[in-house]
């Protein structure tokens, strides 16, 4: 935490000489050393000064910004977990469908599973409505 605090101070010092208006409305350095932002001006003026909007040069259209390796790895892990959860849910759903819907014992695709489930629910609804 101390290293982060020092890095932020260094960054502020470096930016302070180039863009003093960008950092002037915020006083994030408190005596306790916490990193909570404390507005030095009223809440309605929280937008940065106009000179801060220039920022770095914009990338050409279609250019991609590379993600850090760690961020990409975490995103990949989240996507794998999402796909695994989806596959498990579809597998469970397939278990509830009658065998009539599977073609020659072959596993159903994702879209087939969803379409046959909708059809099966419709048939069950009609059956229930016919009994009433």
XYZ file of N, CA and C in Angstrom:
396
model
N 0.823 -1.185 0.000
C 0.000 0.000 0.000
C 0.867 1.249 0.000
N 1.975 1.203 0.750
C 2.877 2.351 0.783
C 3.513 2.587 -0.580
N 3.845 1.493 -1.279
C 4.450 1.633 -2.606
C 3.463 2.286 -3.570
N 2.182 1.891 -3.454
C 1.156 2.476 -4.305
C 1.013 3.966 -4.004
N 1.014 4.293 -2.745
C 0.895 5.689 -2.325
C 2.058 6.503 -2.877
N 3.281 5.947 -2.783
C 4.459 6.642 -3.310
C 4.380 6.791 -4.824
N 3.898 5.744 -5.501
C 3.776 5.801 -6.962
C 2.781 6.880 -7.369
N 1.681 7.002 -6.634
C 0.695 8.030 -6.948
C 1.251 9.431 -6.723
N 2.031 9.582 -5.669
C 2.649 10.883 -5.410
C 3.607 11.241 -6.538
N 4.424 10.255 -6.966
C 5.357 10.493 -8.070
C 4.613 10.872 -9.351
N 3.499 10.171 -9.604
C 2.720 10.462 -10.801
C 2.128 11.862 -10.726
N 1.640 12.232 -9.553
C 1.070 13.566 -9.407
C 2.141 14.635 -9.624
N 3.333 14.385 -9.078
C 4.419 15.353 -9.249
C 4.783 15.498 -10.728
N 4.814 14.367 -11.435
C 5.169 14.399 -12.853
C 4.084 15.112 -13.659
N 2.818 14.853 -13.335
C 1.724 15.493 -14.058
C 1.533 16.934 -13.641
N 1.887 17.232 -12.414
C 1.660 18.567 -11.877
C 2.332 19.651 -12.684
N 3.487 19.355 -13.211
C 4.194 20.368 -13.980
C 3.566 20.576 -15.355
N 2.992 19.519 -15.963
C 2.412 19.620 -17.294
C 0.947 20.055 -17.260
N 0.162 19.481 -16.356
C -1.283 19.718 -16.301
C -1.715 20.027 -14.876
N -1.393 21.168 -14.343
C -1.753 21.464 -12.958
C -3.262 21.534 -12.744
N -4.026 21.898 -13.765
C -5.471 22.019 -13.605
C -6.139 20.657 -13.472
N -5.504 19.615 -13.967
C -6.095 18.284 -13.911
C -6.177 17.762 -12.485
N -5.235 18.104 -11.666
C -5.183 17.558 -10.320
C -5.617 18.549 -9.251
N -5.827 19.794 -9.609
C -6.127 20.802 -8.601
C -7.418 20.569 -7.837
N -8.538 20.067 -8.432
C -9.752 19.942 -7.640
C -9.736 18.778 -6.660
N -8.734 17.927 -6.676
C -8.741 16.743 -5.824
C -7.589 16.786 -4.832
N -7.917 16.401 -3.597
C -6.900 16.297 -2.566
C -6.939 14.869 -2.048
N -6.222 13.972 -2.708
C -6.274 12.567 -2.325
C -5.223 12.211 -1.287
N -4.285 13.104 -1.032
C -3.254 12.827 -0.033
C -3.726 13.364 1.311
N -4.092 12.483 2.205
C -4.510 12.945 3.521
C -3.414 12.643 4.531
N -3.531 13.216 5.698
C -2.497 13.021 6.721
C -2.448 11.578 7.189
N -3.578 10.856 7.094
C -3.604 9.458 7.525
C -2.995 8.545 6.477
N -2.759 9.062 5.270
C -2.141 8.248 4.223
C -3.145 7.411 3.448
N -4.444 7.649 3.644
C -5.422 6.862 2.901
C -5.519 7.405 1.481
N -6.032 6.585 0.587
C -6.107 6.959 -0.816
C -7.510 7.372 -1.224
N -8.353 7.724 -0.268
C -9.707 8.122 -0.601
C -9.694 9.526 -1.175
N -10.402 9.703 -2.273
C -10.469 11.017 -2.903
C -11.387 11.911 -2.094
N -10.912 13.090 -1.799
C -11.729 14.052 -1.082
C -11.815 15.287 -1.946
N -13.009 15.629 -2.352
C -13.185 16.767 -3.245
C -12.855 18.049 -2.502
N -12.036 18.879 -3.129
C -11.667 20.155 -2.535
C -12.643 21.231 -2.957
N -13.535 20.888 -3.898
C -14.531 21.844 -4.367
C -15.908 21.215 -4.204
N -16.994 21.959 -4.378
C -18.334 21.404 -4.219
C -18.584 20.263 -5.196
N -19.485 19.320 -4.837
C -19.751 18.142 -5.667
C -20.207 18.471 -7.075
N -20.847 19.631 -7.305
C -21.332 19.930 -8.652
C -20.202 20.291 -9.606
N -19.011 20.497 -9.111
C -17.893 20.846 -9.992
C -16.841 19.744 -10.009
N -17.298 18.491 -10.046
C -16.370 17.367 -10.028
C -15.749 17.082 -11.380
N -16.223 17.700 -12.435
C -15.641 17.433 -13.742
C -14.260 18.071 -13.824
N -13.332 17.394 -14.522
C -11.981 17.938 -14.618
C -11.951 19.222 -15.436
N -10.885 19.944 -15.283
C -10.728 21.198 -16.017
C -10.650 20.918 -17.514
N -11.056 21.868 -18.358
C -11.072 21.648 -19.804
C -9.723 21.241 -20.378
N -8.613 21.693 -19.799
C -7.309 21.352 -20.352
C -6.986 19.875 -20.172
N -7.727 19.178 -19.306
C -7.475 17.756 -19.066
C -8.099 16.880 -20.141
N -9.041 17.412 -20.890
C -9.740 16.595 -21.872
C -8.885 16.264 -23.083
N -7.826 16.992 -23.282
C -6.983 16.736 -24.449
C -6.391 15.335 -24.360
N -5.808 14.985 -23.233
C -5.283 13.647 -22.997
C -4.268 13.223 -24.032
N -3.947 11.934 -24.061
C -2.986 11.422 -25.033
C -3.596 11.394 -26.431
N -2.751 11.245 -27.414
C -3.212 11.206 -28.798
C -4.141 10.007 -28.980
N -5.176 10.183 -29.794
C -6.133 9.098 -30.032
C -5.536 8.090 -31.007
N -5.963 6.831 -30.835
C -5.510 5.768 -31.722
C -6.275 5.839 -33.031
N -5.666 5.429 -34.125
C -6.392 5.407 -35.391
C -7.562 4.426 -35.302
N -8.603 4.692 -36.088
C -9.775 3.829 -36.075
C -9.383 2.404 -36.450
N -9.864 1.455 -35.684
C -9.558 0.052 -35.936
C -8.329 -0.452 -35.206
N -7.539 0.435 -34.614
C -6.355 0.010 -33.865
C -6.799 -0.598 -32.542
N -6.136 -1.632 -32.135
C -6.493 -2.320 -30.902
C -5.463 -2.023 -29.822
N -5.956 -1.853 -28.615
C -5.081 -1.653 -27.469
C -4.819 -3.028 -26.871
N -3.575 -3.332 -26.656
C -3.227 -4.649 -26.116
C -3.474 -4.685 -24.622
N -4.064 -5.789 -24.179
C -4.299 -5.988 -22.754
C -3.027 -6.562 -22.141
N -2.854 -6.309 -20.857
C -1.710 -6.902 -20.182
C -1.927 -8.414 -20.122
N -0.856 -9.152 -19.988
C -0.932 -10.614 -19.976
C -1.789 -11.100 -18.814
N -1.637 -10.476 -17.657
C -2.399 -10.898 -16.483
C -3.892 -10.612 -16.684
N -4.206 -9.451 -17.218
C -5.607 -9.096 -17.449
C -6.241 -10.023 -18.486
N -5.490 -10.329 -19.557
C -5.987 -11.237 -20.587
C -6.212 -12.638 -20.008
N -5.277 -13.092 -19.160
C -5.394 -14.412 -18.543
C -6.639 -14.482 -17.653
N -6.884 -13.438 -16.875
C -8.069 -13.417 -16.011
C -9.347 -13.401 -16.845
N -9.347 -12.627 -17.924
C -10.515 -12.584 -18.807
C -10.748 -13.953 -19.436
N -9.684 -14.613 -19.809
C -9.786 -15.945 -20.399
C -10.340 -16.944 -19.381
N -9.888 -16.851 -18.145
C -10.391 -17.742 -17.091
C -11.880 -17.512 -16.841
N -12.302 -16.230 -16.830
C -13.725 -15.921 -16.644
C -14.557 -16.488 -17.785
N -14.055 -16.368 -19.015
C -14.776 -16.885 -20.177
C -14.866 -18.408 -20.127
N -13.787 -19.071 -19.741
C -13.816 -20.534 -19.613
C -14.832 -20.969 -18.573
N -14.867 -20.270 -17.445
C -15.821 -20.592 -16.387
C -17.246 -20.364 -16.872
N -17.474 -19.268 -17.610
C -18.800 -18.989 -18.149
C -19.248 -20.088 -19.111
N -18.345 -20.503 -19.992
C -18.680 -21.553 -20.958
C -18.908 -22.899 -20.267
N -18.116 -23.186 -19.244
C -18.292 -24.428 -18.489
C -19.655 -24.437 -17.794
N -20.041 -23.310 -17.222
C -21.337 -23.196 -16.544
C -22.477 -23.364 -17.541
N -22.331 -22.752 -18.712
C -23.334 -22.893 -19.752
C -23.448 -24.343 -20.214
N -22.322 -25.003 -20.416
C -22.331 -26.408 -20.843
C -23.004 -27.291 -19.796
N -22.722 -27.041 -18.516
C -23.362 -27.821 -17.445
C -24.873 -27.608 -17.431
N -25.296 -26.353 -17.619
C -26.728 -26.053 -17.633
C -27.418 -26.735 -18.813
N -26.788 -26.714 -19.982
C -27.378 -27.371 -21.151
C -27.418 -28.890 -20.968
N -26.402 -29.443 -20.336
C -26.379 -30.884 -20.067
C -27.535 -31.262 -19.142
N -27.753 -30.454 -18.119
C -28.863 -30.703 -17.189
C -30.193 -30.595 -17.922
N -30.317 -29.609 -18.783
C -31.537 -29.418 -19.558
C -31.796 -30.605 -20.481
N -30.751 -31.130 -21.096
C -30.896 -32.296 -21.988
C -31.420 -33.508 -21.227
N -31.045 -33.619 -19.959
C -31.506 -34.752 -19.150
C -33.015 -34.713 -18.921
N -33.627 -33.528 -18.975
C -35.062 -33.404 -18.759
C -35.870 -33.636 -20.025
N -35.227 -33.584 -21.175
C -35.936 -33.819 -22.433
C -36.156 -35.309 -22.634
N -37.326 -35.701 -23.158
C -37.546 -37.125 -23.442
C -36.623 -37.601 -24.557
N -36.307 -38.894 -24.568
C -35.380 -39.429 -25.583
C -35.869 -39.261 -27.013
N -37.150 -39.013 -27.206
C -37.717 -38.825 -28.543
C -37.038 -37.667 -29.270
N -36.584 -36.684 -28.531
C -35.998 -35.495 -29.142
C -34.550 -35.689 -29.614
N -33.847 -36.653 -29.072
C -32.470 -36.868 -29.542
C -32.506 -37.741 -30.789
N -31.691 -37.397 -31.756
C -31.686 -38.115 -33.029
C -30.663 -39.250 -32.982
N -31.160 -40.448 -33.038
C -30.316 -41.654 -33.077
C -29.257 -41.673 -31.970
N -29.608 -41.209 -30.810
C -28.706 -41.259 -29.676
C -27.573 -40.249 -29.707
N -27.562 -39.382 -30.715
C -26.506 -38.374 -30.796
C -26.816 -37.229 -29.835
N -25.783 -36.658 -29.230
C -26.044 -35.519 -28.337
C -26.560 -34.323 -29.134
N -27.450 -33.575 -28.517
C -28.025 -32.411 -29.172
C -27.058 -31.240 -29.126
N -27.127 -30.397 -30.134
C -26.336 -29.162 -30.109
C -26.998 -28.197 -29.131
N -26.327 -27.100 -28.858
C -26.872 -26.106 -27.936
C -28.196 -25.552 -28.457
N -28.215 -25.183 -29.726
C -29.421 -24.586 -30.292
C -30.550 -25.608 -30.380
N -30.230 -26.858 -30.720
C -31.250 -27.902 -30.751
C -31.834 -28.113 -29.360
N -30.978 -28.109 -28.364
C -31.435 -28.290 -26.984
C -32.429 -27.197 -26.614
N -32.095 -25.951 -26.932
C -32.988 -24.849 -26.599
C -34.306 -24.913 -27.387
N -34.227 -25.228 -28.679
C -35.440 -25.302 -29.503
C -36.346 -26.440 -29.047
N -35.761 -27.611 -28.784
C -36.568 -28.750 -28.334
C -37.138 -28.514 -26.942
N -36.415 -27.795 -26.110
C -36.930 -27.473 -24.775
C -38.150 -26.565 -24.893
N -38.072 -25.561 -25.757
C -39.214 -24.671 -25.975
C -40.408 -25.469 -26.498
N -40.146 -26.359 -27.446
C -41.213 -27.182 -28.018
C -41.822 -28.086 -26.950
N -40.979 -28.703 -26.136
C -41.439 -29.620 -25.091
C -42.263 -28.876 -24.038
N -41.828 -27.700 -23.653
C -42.585 -26.903 -22.685
C -43.943 -26.523 -23.279
N -43.969 -26.193 -24.565
C -45.232 -25.882 -25.245
C -46.176 -27.073 -25.240
N -45.643 -28.251 -25.519
C -46.471 -29.462 -25.516
C -47.004 -29.753 -24.114
N -46.174 -29.593 -23.090
C -46.621 -29.819 -21.717
C -47.686 -28.804 -21.305
N -47.519 -27.558 -21.775
C -48.508 -26.513 -21.470
C -49.843 -26.839 -22.105
N -49.816 -27.281 -23.380
C -51.049 -27.673 -24.052
C -51.714 -28.844 -23.338
N -50.922 -29.793 -22.881
C -51.446 -30.947 -22.153
C -52.117 -30.504 -20.858
N -51.477 -29.599 -20.136
C -52.060 -29.103 -18.892
C -53.330 -28.285 -19.150
N -53.326 -27.470 -20.191
C -54.506 -26.669 -20.523
C -55.657 -27.549 -20.993
N -55.351 -28.671 -21.641
C -56.383 -29.600 -22.100
C -57.038 -30.334 -20.941
N -56.315 -30.566 -19.857
C -56.847 -31.271 -18.699
C -57.820 -30.374 -17.938
N -57.563 -29.076 -17.921
C -58.424 -28.152 -17.175
C -59.691 -28.019 -17.910
